[in-house]
Coordinates of C-alpha atoms in Angstrom, one line a residue:
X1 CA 31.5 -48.6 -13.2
X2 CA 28.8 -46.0 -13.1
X3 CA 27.6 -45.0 -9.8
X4 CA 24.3 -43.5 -8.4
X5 CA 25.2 -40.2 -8.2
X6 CA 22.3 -38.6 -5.8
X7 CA 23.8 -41.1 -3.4
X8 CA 27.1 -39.5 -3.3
X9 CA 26.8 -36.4 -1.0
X10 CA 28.1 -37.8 2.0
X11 CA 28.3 -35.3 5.0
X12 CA 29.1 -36.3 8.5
X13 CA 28.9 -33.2 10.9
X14 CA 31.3 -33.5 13.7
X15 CA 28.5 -31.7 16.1
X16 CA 26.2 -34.7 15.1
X17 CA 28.5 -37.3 15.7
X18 CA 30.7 -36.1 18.7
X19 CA 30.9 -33.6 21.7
X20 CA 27.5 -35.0 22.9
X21 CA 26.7 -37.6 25.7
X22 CA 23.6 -39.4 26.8
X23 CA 22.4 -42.0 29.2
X24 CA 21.0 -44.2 26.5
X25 CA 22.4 -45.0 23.7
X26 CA 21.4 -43.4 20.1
X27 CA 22.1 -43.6 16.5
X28 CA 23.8 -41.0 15.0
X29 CA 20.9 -40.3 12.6
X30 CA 18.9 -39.7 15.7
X31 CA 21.5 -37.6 17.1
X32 CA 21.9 -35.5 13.4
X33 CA 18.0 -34.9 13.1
X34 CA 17.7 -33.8 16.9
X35 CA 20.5 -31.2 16.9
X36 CA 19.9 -29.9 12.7
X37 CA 16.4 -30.6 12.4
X38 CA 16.3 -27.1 9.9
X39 CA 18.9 -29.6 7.9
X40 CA 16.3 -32.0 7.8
X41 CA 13.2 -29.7 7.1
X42 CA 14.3 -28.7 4.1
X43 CA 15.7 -32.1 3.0
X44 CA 19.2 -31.2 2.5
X45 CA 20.0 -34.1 3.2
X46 CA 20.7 -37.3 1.0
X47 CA 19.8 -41.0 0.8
X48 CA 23.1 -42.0 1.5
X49 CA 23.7 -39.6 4.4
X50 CA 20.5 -41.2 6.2
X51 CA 21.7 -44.6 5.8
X52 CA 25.2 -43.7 7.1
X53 CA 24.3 -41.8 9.8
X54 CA 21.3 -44.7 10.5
X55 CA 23.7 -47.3 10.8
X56 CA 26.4 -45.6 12.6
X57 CA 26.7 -45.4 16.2
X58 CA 27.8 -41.8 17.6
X59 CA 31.3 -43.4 18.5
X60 CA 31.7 -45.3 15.3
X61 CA 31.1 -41.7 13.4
X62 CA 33.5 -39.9 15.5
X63 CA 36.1 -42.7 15.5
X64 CA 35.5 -42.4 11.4
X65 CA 35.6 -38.6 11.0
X66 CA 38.8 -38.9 13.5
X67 CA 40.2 -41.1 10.6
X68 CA 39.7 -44.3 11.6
X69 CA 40.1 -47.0 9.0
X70 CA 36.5 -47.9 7.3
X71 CA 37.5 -51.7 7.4
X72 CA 37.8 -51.6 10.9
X73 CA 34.5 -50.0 11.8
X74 CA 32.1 -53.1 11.9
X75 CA 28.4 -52.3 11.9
X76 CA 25.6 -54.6 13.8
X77 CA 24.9 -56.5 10.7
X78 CA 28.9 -57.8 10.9
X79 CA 29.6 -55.9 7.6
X80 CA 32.8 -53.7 7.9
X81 CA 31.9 -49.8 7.1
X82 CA 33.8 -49.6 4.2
X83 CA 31.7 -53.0 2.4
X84 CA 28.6 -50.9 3.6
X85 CA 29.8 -47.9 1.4
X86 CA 31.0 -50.3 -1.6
X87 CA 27.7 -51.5 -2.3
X88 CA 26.2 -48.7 -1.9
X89 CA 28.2 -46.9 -3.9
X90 CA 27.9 -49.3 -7.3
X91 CA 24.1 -50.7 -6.3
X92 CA 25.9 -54.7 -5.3
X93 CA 29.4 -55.5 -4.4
X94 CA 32.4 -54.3 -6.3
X95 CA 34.3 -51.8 -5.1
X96 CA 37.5 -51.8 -2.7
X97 CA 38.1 -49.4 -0.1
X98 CA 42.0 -48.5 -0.1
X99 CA 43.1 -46.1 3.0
X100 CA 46.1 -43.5 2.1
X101 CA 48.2 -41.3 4.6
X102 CA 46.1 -37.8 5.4
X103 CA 47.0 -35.6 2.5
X104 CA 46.1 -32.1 1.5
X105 CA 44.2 -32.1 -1.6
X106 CA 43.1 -28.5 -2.2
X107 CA 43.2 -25.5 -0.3
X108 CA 41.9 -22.1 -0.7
X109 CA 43.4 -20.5 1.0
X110 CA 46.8 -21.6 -0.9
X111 CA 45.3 -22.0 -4.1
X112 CA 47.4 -19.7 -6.9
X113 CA 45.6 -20.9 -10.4
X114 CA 43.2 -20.8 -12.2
X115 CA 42.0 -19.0 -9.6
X116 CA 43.1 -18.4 -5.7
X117 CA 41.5 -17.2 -2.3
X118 CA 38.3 -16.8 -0.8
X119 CA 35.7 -18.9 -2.7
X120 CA 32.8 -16.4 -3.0
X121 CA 29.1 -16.8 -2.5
X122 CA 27.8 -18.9 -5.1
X123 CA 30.9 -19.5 -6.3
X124 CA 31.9 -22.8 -8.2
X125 CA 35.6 -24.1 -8.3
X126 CA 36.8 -27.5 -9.6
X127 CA 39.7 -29.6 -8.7
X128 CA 41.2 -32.9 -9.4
X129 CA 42.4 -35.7 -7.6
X130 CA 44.3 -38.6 -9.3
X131 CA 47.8 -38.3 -10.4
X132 CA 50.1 -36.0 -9.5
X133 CA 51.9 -32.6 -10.8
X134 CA 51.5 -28.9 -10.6
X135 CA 48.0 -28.8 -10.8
X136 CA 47.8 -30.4 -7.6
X137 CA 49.8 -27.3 -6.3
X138 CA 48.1 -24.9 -7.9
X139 CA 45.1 -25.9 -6.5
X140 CA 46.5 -25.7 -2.6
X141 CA 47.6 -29.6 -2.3
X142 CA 50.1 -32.0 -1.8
X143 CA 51.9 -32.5 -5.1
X144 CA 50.8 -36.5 -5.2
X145 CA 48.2 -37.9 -2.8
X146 CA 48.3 -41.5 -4.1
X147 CA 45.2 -41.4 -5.6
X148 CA 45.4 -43.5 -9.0
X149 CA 43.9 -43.5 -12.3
X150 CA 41.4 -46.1 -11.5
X151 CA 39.8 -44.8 -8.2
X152 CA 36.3 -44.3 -8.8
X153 CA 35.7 -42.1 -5.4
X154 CA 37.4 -40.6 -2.6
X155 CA 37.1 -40.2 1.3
X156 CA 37.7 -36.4 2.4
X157 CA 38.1 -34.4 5.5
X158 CA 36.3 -30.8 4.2
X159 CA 36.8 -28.1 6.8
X160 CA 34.7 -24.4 5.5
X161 CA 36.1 -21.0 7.3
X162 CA 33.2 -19.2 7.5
X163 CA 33.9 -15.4 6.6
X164 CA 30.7 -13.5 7.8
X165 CA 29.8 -13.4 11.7
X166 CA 26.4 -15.4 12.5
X167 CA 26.2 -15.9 8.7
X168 CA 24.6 -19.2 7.8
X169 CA 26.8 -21.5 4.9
X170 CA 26.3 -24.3 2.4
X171 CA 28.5 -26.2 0.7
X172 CA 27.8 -28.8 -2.3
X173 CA 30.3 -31.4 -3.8
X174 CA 29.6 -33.2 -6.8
X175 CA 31.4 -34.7 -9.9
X176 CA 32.1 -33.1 -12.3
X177 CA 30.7 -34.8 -15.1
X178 CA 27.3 -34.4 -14.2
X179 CA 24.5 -31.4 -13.5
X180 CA 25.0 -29.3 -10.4
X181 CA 22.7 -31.6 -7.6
X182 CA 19.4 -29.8 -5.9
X183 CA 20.6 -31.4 -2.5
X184 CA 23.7 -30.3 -0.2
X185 CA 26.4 -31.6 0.8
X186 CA 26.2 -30.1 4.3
X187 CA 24.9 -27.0 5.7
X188 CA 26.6 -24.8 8.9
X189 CA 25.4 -21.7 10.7
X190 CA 28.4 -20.1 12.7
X191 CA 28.1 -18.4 16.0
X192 CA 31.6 -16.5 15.5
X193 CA 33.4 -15.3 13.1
X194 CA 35.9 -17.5 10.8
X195 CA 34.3 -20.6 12.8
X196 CA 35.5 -23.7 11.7
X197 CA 32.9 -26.9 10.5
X198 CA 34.8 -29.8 9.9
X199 CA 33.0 -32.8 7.4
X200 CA 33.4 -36.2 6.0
X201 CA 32.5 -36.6 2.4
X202 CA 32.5 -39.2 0.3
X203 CA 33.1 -37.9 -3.5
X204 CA 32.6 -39.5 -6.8
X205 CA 35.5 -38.6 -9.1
X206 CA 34.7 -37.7 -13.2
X207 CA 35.4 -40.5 -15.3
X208 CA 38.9 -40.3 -16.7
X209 CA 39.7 -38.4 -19.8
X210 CA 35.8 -37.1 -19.9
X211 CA 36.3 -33.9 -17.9
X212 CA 39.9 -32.0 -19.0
X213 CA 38.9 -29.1 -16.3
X214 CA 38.5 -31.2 -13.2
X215 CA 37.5 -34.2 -11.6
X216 CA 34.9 -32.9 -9.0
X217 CA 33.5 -29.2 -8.3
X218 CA 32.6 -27.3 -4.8
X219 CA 30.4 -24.6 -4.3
X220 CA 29.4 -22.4 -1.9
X221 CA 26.5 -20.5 -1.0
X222 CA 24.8 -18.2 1.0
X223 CA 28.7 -17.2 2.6
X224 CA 31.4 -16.7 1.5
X225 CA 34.1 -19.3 2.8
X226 CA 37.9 -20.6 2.5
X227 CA 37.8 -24.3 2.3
X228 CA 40.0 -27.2 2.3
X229 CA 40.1 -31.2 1.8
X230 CA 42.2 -33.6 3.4
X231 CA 41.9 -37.1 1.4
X232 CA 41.9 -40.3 3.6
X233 CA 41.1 -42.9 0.8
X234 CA 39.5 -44.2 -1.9
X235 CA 37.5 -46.6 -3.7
X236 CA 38.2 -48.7 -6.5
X237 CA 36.9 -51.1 -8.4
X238 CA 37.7 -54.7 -7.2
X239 CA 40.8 -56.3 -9.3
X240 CA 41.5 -60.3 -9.5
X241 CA 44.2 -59.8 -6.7
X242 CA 42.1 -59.3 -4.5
X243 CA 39.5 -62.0 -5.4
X244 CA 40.6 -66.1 -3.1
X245 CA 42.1 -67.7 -6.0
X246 CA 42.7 -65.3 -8.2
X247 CA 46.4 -64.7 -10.0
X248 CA 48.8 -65.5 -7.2
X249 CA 46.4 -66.4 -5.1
X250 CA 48.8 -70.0 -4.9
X251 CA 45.0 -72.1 -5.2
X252 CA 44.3 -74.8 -7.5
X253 CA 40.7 -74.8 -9.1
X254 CA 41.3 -78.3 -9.4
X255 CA 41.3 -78.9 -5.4
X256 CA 37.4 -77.1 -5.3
X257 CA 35.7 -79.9 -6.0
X258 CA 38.0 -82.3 -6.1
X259 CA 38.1 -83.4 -9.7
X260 CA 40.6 -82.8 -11.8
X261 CA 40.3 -80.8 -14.9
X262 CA 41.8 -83.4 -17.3
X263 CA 38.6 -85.1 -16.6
X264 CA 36.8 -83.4 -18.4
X265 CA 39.1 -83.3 -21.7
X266 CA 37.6 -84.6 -24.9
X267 CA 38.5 -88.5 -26.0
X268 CA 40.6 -88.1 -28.9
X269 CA 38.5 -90.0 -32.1
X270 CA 40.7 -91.9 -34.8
X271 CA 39.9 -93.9 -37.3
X272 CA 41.7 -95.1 -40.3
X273 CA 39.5 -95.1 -43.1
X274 CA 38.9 -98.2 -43.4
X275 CA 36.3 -98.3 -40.5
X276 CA 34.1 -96.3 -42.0
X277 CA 30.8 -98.5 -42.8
X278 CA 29.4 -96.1 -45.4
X279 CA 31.5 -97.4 -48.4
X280 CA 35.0 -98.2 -47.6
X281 CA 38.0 -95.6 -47.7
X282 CA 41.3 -97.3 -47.2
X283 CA 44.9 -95.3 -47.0
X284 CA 44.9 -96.6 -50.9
X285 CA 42.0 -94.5 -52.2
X286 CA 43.4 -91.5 -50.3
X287 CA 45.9 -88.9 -53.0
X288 CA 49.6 -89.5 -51.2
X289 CA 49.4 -85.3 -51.6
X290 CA 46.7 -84.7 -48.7
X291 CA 48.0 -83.8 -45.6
X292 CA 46.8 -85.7 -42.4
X293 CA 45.3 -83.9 -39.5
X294 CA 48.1 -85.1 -37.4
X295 CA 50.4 -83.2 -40.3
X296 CA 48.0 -80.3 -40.3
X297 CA 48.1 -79.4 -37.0
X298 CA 51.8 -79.6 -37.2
X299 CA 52.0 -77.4 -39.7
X300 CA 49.7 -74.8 -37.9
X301 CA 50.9 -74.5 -34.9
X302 CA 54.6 -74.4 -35.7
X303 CA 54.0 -71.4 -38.0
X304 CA 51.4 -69.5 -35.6
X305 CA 52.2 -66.8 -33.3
X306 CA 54.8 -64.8 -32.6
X307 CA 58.1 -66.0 -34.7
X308 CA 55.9 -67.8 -37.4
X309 CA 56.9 -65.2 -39.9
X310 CA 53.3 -64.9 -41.2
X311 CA 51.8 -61.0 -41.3
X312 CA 48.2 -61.1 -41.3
X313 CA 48.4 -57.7 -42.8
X314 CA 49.6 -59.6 -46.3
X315 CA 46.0 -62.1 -45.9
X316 CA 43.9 -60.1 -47.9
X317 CA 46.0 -56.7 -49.2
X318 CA 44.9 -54.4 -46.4
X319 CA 46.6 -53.3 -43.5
X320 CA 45.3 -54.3 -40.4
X321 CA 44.8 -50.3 -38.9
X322 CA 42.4 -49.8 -42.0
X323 CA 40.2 -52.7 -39.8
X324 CA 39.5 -50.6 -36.8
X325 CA 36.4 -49.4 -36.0
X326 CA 36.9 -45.6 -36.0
X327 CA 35.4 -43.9 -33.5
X328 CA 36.3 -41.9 -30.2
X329 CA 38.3 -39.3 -32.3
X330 CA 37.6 -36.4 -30.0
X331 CA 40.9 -36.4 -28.2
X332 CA 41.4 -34.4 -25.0
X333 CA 44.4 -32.0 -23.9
X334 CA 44.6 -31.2 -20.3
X335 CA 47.3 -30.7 -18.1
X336 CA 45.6 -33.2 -15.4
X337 CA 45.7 -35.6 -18.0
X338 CA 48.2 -38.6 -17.4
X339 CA 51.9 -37.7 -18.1
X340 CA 53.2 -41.5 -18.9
X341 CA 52.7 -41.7 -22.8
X342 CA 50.8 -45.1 -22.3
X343 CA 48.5 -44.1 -20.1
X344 CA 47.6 -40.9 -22.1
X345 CA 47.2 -42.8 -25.1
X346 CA 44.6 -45.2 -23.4
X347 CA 42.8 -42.3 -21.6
X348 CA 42.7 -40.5 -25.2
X349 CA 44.4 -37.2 -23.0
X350 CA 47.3 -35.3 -23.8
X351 CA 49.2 -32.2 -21.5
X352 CA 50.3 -30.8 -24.3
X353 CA 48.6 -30.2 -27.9
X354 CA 51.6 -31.4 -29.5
X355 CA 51.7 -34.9 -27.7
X356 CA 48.2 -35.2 -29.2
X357 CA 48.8 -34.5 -32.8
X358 CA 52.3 -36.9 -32.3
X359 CA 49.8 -40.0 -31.1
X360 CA 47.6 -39.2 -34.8
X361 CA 49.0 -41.4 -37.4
X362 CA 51.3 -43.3 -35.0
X363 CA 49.4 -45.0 -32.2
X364 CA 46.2 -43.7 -33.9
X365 CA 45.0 -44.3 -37.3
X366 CA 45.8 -41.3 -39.5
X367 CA 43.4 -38.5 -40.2
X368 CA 41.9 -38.4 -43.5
X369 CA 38.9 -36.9 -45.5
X370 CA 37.0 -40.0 -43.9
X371 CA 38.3 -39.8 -40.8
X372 CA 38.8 -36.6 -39.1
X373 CA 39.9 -35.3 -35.4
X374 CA 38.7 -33.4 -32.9
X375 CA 41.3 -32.2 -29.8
X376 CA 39.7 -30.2 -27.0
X377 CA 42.2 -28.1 -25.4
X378 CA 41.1 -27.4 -21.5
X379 CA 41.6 -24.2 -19.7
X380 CA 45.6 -23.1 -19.1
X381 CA 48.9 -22.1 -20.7
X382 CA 50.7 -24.3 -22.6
X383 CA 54.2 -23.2 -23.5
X384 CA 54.6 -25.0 -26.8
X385 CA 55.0 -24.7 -30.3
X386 CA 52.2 -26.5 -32.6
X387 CA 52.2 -27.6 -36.2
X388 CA 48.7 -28.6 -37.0
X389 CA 47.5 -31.2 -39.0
X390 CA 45.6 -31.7 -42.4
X391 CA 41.9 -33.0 -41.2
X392 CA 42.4 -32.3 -37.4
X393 CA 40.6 -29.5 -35.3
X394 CA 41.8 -27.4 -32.2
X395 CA 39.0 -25.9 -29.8
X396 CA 39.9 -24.3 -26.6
X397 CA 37.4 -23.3 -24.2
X398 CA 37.5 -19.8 -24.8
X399 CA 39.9 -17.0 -25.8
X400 CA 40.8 -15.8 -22.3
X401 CA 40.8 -19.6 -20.5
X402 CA 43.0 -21.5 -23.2
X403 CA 46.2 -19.5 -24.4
X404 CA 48.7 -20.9 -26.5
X405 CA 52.2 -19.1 -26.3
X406 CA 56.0 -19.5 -27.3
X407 CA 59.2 -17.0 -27.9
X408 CA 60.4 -19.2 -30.9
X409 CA 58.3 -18.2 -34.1
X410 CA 55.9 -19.6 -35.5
X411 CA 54.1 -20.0 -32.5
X412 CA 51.7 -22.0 -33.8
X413 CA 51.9 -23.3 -38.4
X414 CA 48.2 -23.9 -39.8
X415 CA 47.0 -26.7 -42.4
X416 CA 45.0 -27.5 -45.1
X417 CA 41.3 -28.9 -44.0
X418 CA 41.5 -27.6 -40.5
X419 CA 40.5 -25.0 -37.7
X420 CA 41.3 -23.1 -34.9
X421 CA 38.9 -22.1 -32.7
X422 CA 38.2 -20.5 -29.2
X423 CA 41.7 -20.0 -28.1
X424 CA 44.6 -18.0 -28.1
X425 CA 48.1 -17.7 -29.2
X426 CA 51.2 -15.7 -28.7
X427 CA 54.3 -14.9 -29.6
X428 CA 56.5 -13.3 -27.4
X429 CA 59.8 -13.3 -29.2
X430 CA 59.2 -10.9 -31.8
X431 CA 58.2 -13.3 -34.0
X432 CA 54.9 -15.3 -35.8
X433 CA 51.8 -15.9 -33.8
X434 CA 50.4 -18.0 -36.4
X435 CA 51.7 -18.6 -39.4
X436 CA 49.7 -20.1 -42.4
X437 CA 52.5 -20.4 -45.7
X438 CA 50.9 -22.4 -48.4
X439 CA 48.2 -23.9 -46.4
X440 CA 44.7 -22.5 -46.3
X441 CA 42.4 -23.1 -42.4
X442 CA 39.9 -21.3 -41.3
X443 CA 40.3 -19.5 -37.9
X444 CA 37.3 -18.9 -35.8
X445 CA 37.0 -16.6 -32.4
X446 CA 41.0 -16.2 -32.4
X447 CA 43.0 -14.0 -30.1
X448 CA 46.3 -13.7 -31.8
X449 CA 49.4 -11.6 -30.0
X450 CA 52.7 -11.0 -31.2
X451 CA 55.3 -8.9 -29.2
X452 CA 58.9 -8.4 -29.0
X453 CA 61.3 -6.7 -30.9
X454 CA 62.2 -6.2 -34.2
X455 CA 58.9 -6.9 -36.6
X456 CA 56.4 -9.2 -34.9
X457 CA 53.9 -10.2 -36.9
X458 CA 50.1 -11.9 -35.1
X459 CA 49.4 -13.6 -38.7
X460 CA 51.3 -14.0 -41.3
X461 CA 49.6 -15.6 -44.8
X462 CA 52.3 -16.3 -47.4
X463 CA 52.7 -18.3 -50.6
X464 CA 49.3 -18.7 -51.9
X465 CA 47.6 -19.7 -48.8
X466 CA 44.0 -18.3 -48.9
X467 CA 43.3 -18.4 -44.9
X468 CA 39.5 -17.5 -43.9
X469 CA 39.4 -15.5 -40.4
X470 CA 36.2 -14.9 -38.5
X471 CA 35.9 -13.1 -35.3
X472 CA 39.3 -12.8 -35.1
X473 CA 41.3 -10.4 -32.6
X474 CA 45.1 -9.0 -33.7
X475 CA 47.5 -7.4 -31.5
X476 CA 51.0 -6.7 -32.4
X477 CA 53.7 -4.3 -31.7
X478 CA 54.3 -4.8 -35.9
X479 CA 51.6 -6.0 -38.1
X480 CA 48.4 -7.4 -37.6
X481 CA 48.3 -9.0 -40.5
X482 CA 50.7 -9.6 -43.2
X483 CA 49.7 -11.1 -46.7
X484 CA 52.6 -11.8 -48.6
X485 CA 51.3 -13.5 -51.9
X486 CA 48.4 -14.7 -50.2
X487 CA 44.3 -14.3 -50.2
X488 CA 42.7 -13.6 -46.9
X489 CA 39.1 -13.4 -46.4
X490 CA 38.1 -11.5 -43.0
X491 CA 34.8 -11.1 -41.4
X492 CA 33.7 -9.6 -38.2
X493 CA 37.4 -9.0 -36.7
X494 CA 39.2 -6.3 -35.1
X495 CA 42.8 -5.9 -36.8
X496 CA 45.5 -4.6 -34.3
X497 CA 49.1 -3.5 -34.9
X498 CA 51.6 -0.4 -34.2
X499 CA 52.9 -0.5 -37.4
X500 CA 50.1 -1.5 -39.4
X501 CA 46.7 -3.2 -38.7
X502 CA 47.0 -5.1 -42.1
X503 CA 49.3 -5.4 -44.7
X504 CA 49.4 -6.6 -48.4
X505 CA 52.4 -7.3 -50.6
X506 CA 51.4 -8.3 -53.5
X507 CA 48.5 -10.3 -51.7
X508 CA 44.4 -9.7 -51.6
X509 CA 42.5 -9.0 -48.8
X510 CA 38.7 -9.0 -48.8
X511 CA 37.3 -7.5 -45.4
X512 CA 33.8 -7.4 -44.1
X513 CA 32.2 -5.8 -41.0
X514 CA 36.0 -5.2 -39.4
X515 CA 37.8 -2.7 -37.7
X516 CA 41.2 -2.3 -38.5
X517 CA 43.4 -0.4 -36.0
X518 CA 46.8 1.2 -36.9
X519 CA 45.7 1.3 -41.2
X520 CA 45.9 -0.9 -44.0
X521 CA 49.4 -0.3 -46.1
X522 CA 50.0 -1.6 -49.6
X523 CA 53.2 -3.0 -49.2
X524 CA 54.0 -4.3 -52.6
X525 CA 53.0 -3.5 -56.5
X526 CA 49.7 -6.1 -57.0
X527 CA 48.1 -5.9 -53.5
X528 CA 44.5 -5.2 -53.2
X529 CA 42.4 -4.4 -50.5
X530 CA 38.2 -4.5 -50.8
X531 CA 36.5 -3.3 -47.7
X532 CA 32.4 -3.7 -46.6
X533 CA 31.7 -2.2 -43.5
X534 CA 35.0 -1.3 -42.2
X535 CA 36.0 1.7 -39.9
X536 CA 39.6 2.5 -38.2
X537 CA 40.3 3.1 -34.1
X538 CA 38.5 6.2 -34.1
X539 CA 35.2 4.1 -35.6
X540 CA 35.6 6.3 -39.0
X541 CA 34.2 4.3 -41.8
X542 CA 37.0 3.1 -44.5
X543 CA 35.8 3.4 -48.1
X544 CA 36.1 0.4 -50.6
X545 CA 39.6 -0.2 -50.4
X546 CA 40.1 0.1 -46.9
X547 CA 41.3 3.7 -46.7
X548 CA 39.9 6.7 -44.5

């Protein structure tokens, strides 16, 4: 279900809602502009917030921002609080409010990864919600807060530490599948310093398997802050379970209106043949070797379904996966992505690469020429060796944000028809980063590592493989690069290693626009080196066959 998303800011201010008596009574929209009206001014704040606040009374706010249940707060229309939010959430009625325990959902101030501490000004961090595991931890939560797969929003206590005396702060909250919003979620100005503002938001949560990075984003601005958000609960969309009647419900549809439903079953129609006025057709003039219906229909239904023996696959020659419609092949590899295999094959999102690759050809159709794979691998580590496959990408989101690494060697085995791109990998056993033997990819803005002891190697081409590397980074405490009967092309890399930046045994390397750091070695009787534009660590150019 897609939601309006400039409806979803919402922002209760506890000094809007509560601490203030009057003789007559007030809305707490009333209340809100009175007390901010620079807040209002300067329209920061949104649709939703006004008809909140509009509808609430001062008591009802503070009772909700205190964490009273939604479905208890009834408004003077007689609709509960949490129905007022449903439809205003989807545009009509379809959403189910579900309250959970108070639990910590993030926390800055505990955070460890991908980053931790003090959110600076103008600073953007994004966190997840549904599911559980260690990036709930990481991120300064509760390891499982209930929140599952299908909730579409969730209801938050935010609380900002302001870190400046007197220093004004915004905060904005939005989803993270979607531009940042001009409007705020809320706005403070402390009179001391660390002074606490405490807020109730409601927050739309990325659709699942669309953002790998995290479900919703915070920012702050104009100060910098430590915040934190304590989820209450969450919508969902409405299920048959909880519809009158629906599965289990114990109701008969036949009871609603008081007619049965075999009354309105078809009259069976028979006839003999011999009826019929049009020329007469008697059991006589019928072949002995046709089947009546009444035999048909036997005949069908004893041999359909499950048991019947019959594989559709066999009705025309083809297998029933070459009938899919092909399409959604960009898979996803995140570790908030679902750990039950299942689910994580119906979200199209992986924790680990390998998990992906496994699903391709098994509970996916399997790559070929006509139908190629795409897996995006989100920011993280991921301790794992991969083997990749013929007609299947990798991407990361970057070099220094995605990193790839394992002490068994290879690290990671290239294929035919394939690249890696925007990533790292490592090998920290004093083995193979990557390791391309026989197969040919092509490697695009790779960091490759190799350390350990003994003769680490970052890439190692072997046994005709004829690899092509562009913008590629080496690092070794052994070789760079190691051709063993192999053809590398390299452009616009830097080749790193103690004992050699590249080396050939009988092997070819054709090099343009690189640096090569620590020399390139013939290492066999055959190799050859050809060199455009190369230069060694101290930026000395390399003549044609990569020598100083």
């Amino acid at each position: 279900m897609k939601f309006r998303t400039a409806l979803l800011g919402l922002a209760l201010a506890l000094a809007a809602v509560a601490g203030h008596s009057q003789k007559t009574q007030e809305s707490a929209w009333d209340a809100y502009v009175r007390q901010n009206p620079r807040a209002v001014d300067d329209d920061a704040i949104g649709l939703l917030e006004r008809r909140i606040l509009d509808a609430l009374t001062p008591e009802q706010a503070s009772a909700f921002f205190a964490g009273a249940d939604p479905t208890d707060i009834v408004l003077a229309e007689g609709e509960t609080l949490a129905d007022f939010i449903a439809a205003t959430l989807s545009g009509a009625p379809g959403m189910v409010y579900v309250p959970v325990n108070l639990c910590r959902l993030f926390a800055t101030f505990q955070q460890t990864a991908p980053v931790a501490g003090l959110m600076a000004i103008d600073e953007t961090r994004e966190y997840v919600a549904r599911g559980s595991g260690t990036a709930h931890t990481d991120q300064g939560g509760e390891v499982d807060c209930l929140i599952p797969t299908e909730a579409a929003a969730i209801v938050m206590h935010v609380r900002v530490v302001s870190s400046a005396l007197g220093a004004a702060g915004r905060l904005k909250m939005w989803p993270s599948h979607v531009p940042e919003p001009p409007q705020l979620t809320f706005d403070y100005e402390p009179t001391s310093s660390h002074a606490r503002f405490n807020h109730l938001v409601v927050q739309e949560l990325c659709p699942v398997g669309t953002c790998p990075t995290g479900e919703f984003k915070v920012k702050t601005a104009m100060a910098a802050a430590h915040v934190r958000g304590d989820v209450v609960g969450y919508f969902r969309p409405i299920e048959t379970t909880d519809l009158p009647g629906g599965a289990g419900s114990g109701l008969d549809a036949d009871t609603l209106d008081g007619i049965d439903s075999t009354g309105f079953a078809l009259d069976p129609h028979t006839h003999a043949g011999e009826d019929v006025t049009s020329g007469t057709v008697a059991d006589a003039r019928i072949d002995a070797a046709i089947a009546r219906d009444t035999e048909v229909f036997g005949i069908v239904l004893t041999n359909d379904g499950a048991g019947s023996m019959l594989d559709s696959d066999k009705l025309d020659g083809r297998d029933s996966l070459d009938l899919m419609l092909q399409v959604d092949n960009c898979l996803t590899v995140s570790p908030s992505c679902p750990a039950a295999a299942a689910e994580a094959l119906a979200a199209r999102c992986w924790q680990t690469i390998s998990a992906a690759l496994g699903e391709i050809g098994t509970g996916l159709p399997a790559a070929t020429a006509m139908n190629k794979y795409l897996i995006k691998v989100g920011p993280g580590i991921y301790p794992e060796q991969v083997t990749m496959k013929e007609y299947v990408d990798i991407e990361g989101a970057g070099e220094k944000p995605t990193t790839i690494t394992n002490a068994s060697s290879p690290t990671l085995a290239g294929a035919d028809n394939a690249e890696l791109r925007h990533l790292t990998v490592e090998n920290t056993g004093g083995g193979q980063a990557i390791q391309n033997s026989g197969v040919s990819p092509m490697l695009t803005h790779v960091t490759a590592r190799a350390t350990g002891a003994g003769a680490p190697i970052a890439i190692k081409n072997g046994m005709g493989a004829a690899p092509m590397l562009t913008h590629v980074t080496t690092s070794s405490d052994g070789d760079g690069v190691e051709n063993d009967g192999a053809t590398a092309t390299i452009r616009d890399s830097v080749l790193g290693g103690t004992t050699n930046g590249i080396e050939n045994v009988t092997a070819t390397a054709n090099i343009v626009n690189a640096q090569i750091v620590g020399g390139a070695t013939d290492g066999g009787t055959g190799a050859t080196f050809t060199c455009l534009g190369a230069y060694d660590g101290t930026f000395t150019e390399l003549d044609a066959n990569c020598q100083p």
